[in-house]
Amino acid sequence: MLPRLDEVLKHYKELGAQRDSWVHDLCNDLFDFLYRTAEMPSDDYYWQLLIPWILHTYLLEHFHYSPIFCLYAVPERGKSRIGKALAHLSYRGVVVETLRESNIIRLATDCKATIFFDCMGLWRKVEKNQSEDVILARCEKGSHVPRVLYPERGA
């Protein structure tokens, strides 16, 4: 026997309302946590930038590109605090203070990590370590930066 259409639609609407409620509660919890962590210029920064970015890190397979945030302000404004909070809330978030190319590649390929670089003068350090291509390749899906010194040793 075929199911009754009115019953199917009733259950579908109930499940949709529960799903929307769950997402709404999750976003409110993320907002509360981020709001207590650091002060942003307006609430729009939380709702339109940070919370969607956190959720985006869990759905990376559906996107071709991923944004790179650069937090810049005078000292003692909460850049490290908000960056660490974003890293801890994101998918496999890692906080690092070094720009060693081998570490970045290992975190990216083996751990599929979301990386927060907590350092001053980031691009100067990137150029010093000659890892521009590694950092710039992080935002595009499917890009690979091969670095092999001893291929006979394996991964």
Coordinates of C-alpha atoms in Angstrom, one line a residue:
M1 CA 0.0 0.0 0.0
L2 CA 1.2 3.5 -0.8
P3 CA 1.5 5.9 2.2
R4 CA -1.1 8.7 2.6
L5 CA 0.2 11.9 1.1
D6 CA -1.2 14.1 3.9
E7 CA 0.5 12.0 6.6
V8 CA 3.8 12.1 4.7
L9 CA 3.6 15.9 4.3
K10 CA 2.8 16.3 8.0
H11 CA 5.8 14.3 9.1
Y12 CA 8.0 16.0 6.6
K13 CA 7.0 19.4 8.0
E14 CA 7.6 18.3 11.6
L15 CA 11.1 17.0 10.8
G16 CA 11.9 20.3 8.9
A17 CA 10.8 22.3 11.9
Q18 CA 13.0 20.2 14.2
R19 CA 16.0 20.5 11.8
D20 CA 15.6 24.3 11.6
S21 CA 15.4 24.5 15.4
W22 CA 18.6 22.5 15.8
V23 CA 20.5 24.7 13.4
H24 CA 19.1 27.9 15.0
D25 CA 20.2 26.6 18.5
L26 CA 23.6 25.7 17.3
C27 CA 24.2 29.2 15.7
N28 CA 22.9 30.9 18.9
D29 CA 25.4 28.8 21.0
L30 CA 28.2 29.7 18.6
F31 CA 27.3 33.4 18.8
D32 CA 27.2 33.3 22.6
F33 CA 30.6 31.7 22.8
L34 CA 32.2 34.0 20.3
Y35 CA 30.6 37.1 21.9
R36 CA 32.0 36.2 25.3
T37 CA 35.4 35.5 23.7
A38 CA 36.2 38.7 22.0
E39 CA 34.4 41.9 21.0
M40 CA 33.8 42.7 17.4
P41 CA 32.8 46.0 15.9
S42 CA 29.2 44.8 15.4
D43 CA 27.1 41.7 15.8
D44 CA 27.1 41.3 12.0
Y45 CA 30.7 40.1 12.2
Y46 CA 29.6 37.2 14.2
W47 CA 26.5 36.3 12.2
Q48 CA 27.7 37.1 8.7
L49 CA 31.4 36.2 8.9
L50 CA 32.5 34.0 11.8
I51 CA 29.6 31.6 12.3
P52 CA 29.2 30.8 8.6
W53 CA 32.9 30.3 8.4
I54 CA 32.9 27.8 11.3
L55 CA 30.1 25.9 9.7
H56 CA 31.9 26.0 6.3
T57 CA 34.9 24.2 7.8
Y58 CA 32.6 21.2 8.4
L59 CA 31.3 21.2 4.9
L60 CA 34.5 21.7 2.9
E61 CA 33.7 18.9 0.4
H62 CA 30.8 21.0 -0.9
F63 CA 33.0 24.1 -1.7
H64 CA 35.8 24.6 -4.2
Y65 CA 37.4 27.5 -2.4
S66 CA 37.8 28.4 1.3
P67 CA 38.5 31.9 2.6
I68 CA 41.7 32.8 4.5
F69 CA 41.2 35.2 7.3
C70 CA 43.8 37.7 8.3
L71 CA 43.2 39.4 11.7
Y72 CA 44.9 42.7 11.9
A73 CA 44.7 45.4 14.7
V74 CA 46.8 47.2 17.2
P75 CA 48.1 45.0 20.1
E76 CA 45.7 43.7 22.8
R77 CA 42.6 43.8 20.7
G78 CA 41.8 40.0 20.9
K79 CA 43.1 38.7 17.6
S80 CA 44.8 35.7 19.2
R81 CA 41.8 35.1 21.4
I82 CA 39.2 35.1 18.6
G83 CA 41.6 33.1 16.3
K84 CA 42.0 30.4 18.9
A85 CA 38.3 30.3 19.5
L86 CA 37.7 29.9 15.8
A87 CA 40.3 27.2 15.5
H88 CA 38.8 25.3 18.4
L89 CA 35.3 25.5 17.0
S90 CA 36.2 24.7 13.4
Y91 CA 36.7 21.2 11.9
R92 CA 40.0 19.8 13.2
G93 CA 41.3 23.2 14.2
V94 CA 45.0 23.6 15.1
V95 CA 46.8 26.6 16.5
V96 CA 50.4 26.9 15.4
E97 CA 53.1 29.6 15.9
T98 CA 55.5 28.3 13.3
L99 CA 55.5 28.4 9.5
R100 CA 57.6 25.4 8.9
E101 CA 56.7 24.1 5.5
S102 CA 56.8 20.5 6.6
N103 CA 54.4 21.1 9.5
I104 CA 51.9 22.9 7.3
I105 CA 52.0 20.1 4.6
R106 CA 51.7 17.4 7.3
L107 CA 48.7 19.1 9.0
A108 CA 47.0 19.8 5.6
T109 CA 47.4 16.3 4.1
D110 CA 47.5 13.9 7.0
C111 CA 45.1 15.7 9.4
K112 CA 43.0 17.8 6.9
A113 CA 43.3 20.5 9.6
T114 CA 42.0 24.0 9.8
I115 CA 45.1 26.0 10.7
F116 CA 45.3 29.3 12.7
F117 CA 48.8 30.9 12.5
D118 CA 49.3 32.9 15.6
C119 CA 52.2 35.1 14.7
M120 CA 53.1 38.7 13.8
G121 CA 54.4 39.6 10.4
L122 CA 52.9 36.5 8.8
W123 CA 53.8 37.2 5.2
R124 CA 57.4 38.3 6.0
K125 CA 57.8 34.9 7.7
V126 CA 56.2 33.1 4.8
E127 CA 58.6 34.6 2.4
K128 CA 61.6 33.9 4.7
N129 CA 60.6 30.2 4.9
Q130 CA 59.9 30.2 1.1
S131 CA 56.4 28.7 1.7
E132 CA 54.3 31.1 -0.3
D133 CA 52.9 28.4 -2.5
V134 CA 52.0 26.2 0.4
I135 CA 50.0 29.0 2.1
L136 CA 48.3 30.2 -1.1
A137 CA 47.4 26.7 -2.1
R138 CA 45.5 26.2 1.2
C139 CA 42.4 28.0 -0.1
E140 CA 41.7 26.0 -3.2
K141 CA 40.3 22.5 -3.2
G142 CA 42.4 19.9 -4.9
S143 CA 45.6 21.9 -5.1
H144 CA 48.8 20.0 -4.2
V145 CA 52.2 21.3 -3.4
P146 CA 54.7 18.4 -3.7
R147 CA 57.7 18.4 -1.4
V148 CA 59.7 15.2 -1.7
L149 CA 63.3 14.9 -0.5
Y150 CA 63.5 11.1 -0.1
P151 CA 60.8 9.4 -2.2
E152 CA 62.1 5.9 -1.5
R153 CA 61.2 6.3 2.2
G154 CA 57.4 6.6 1.5
A155 CA 54.9 8.8 3.3

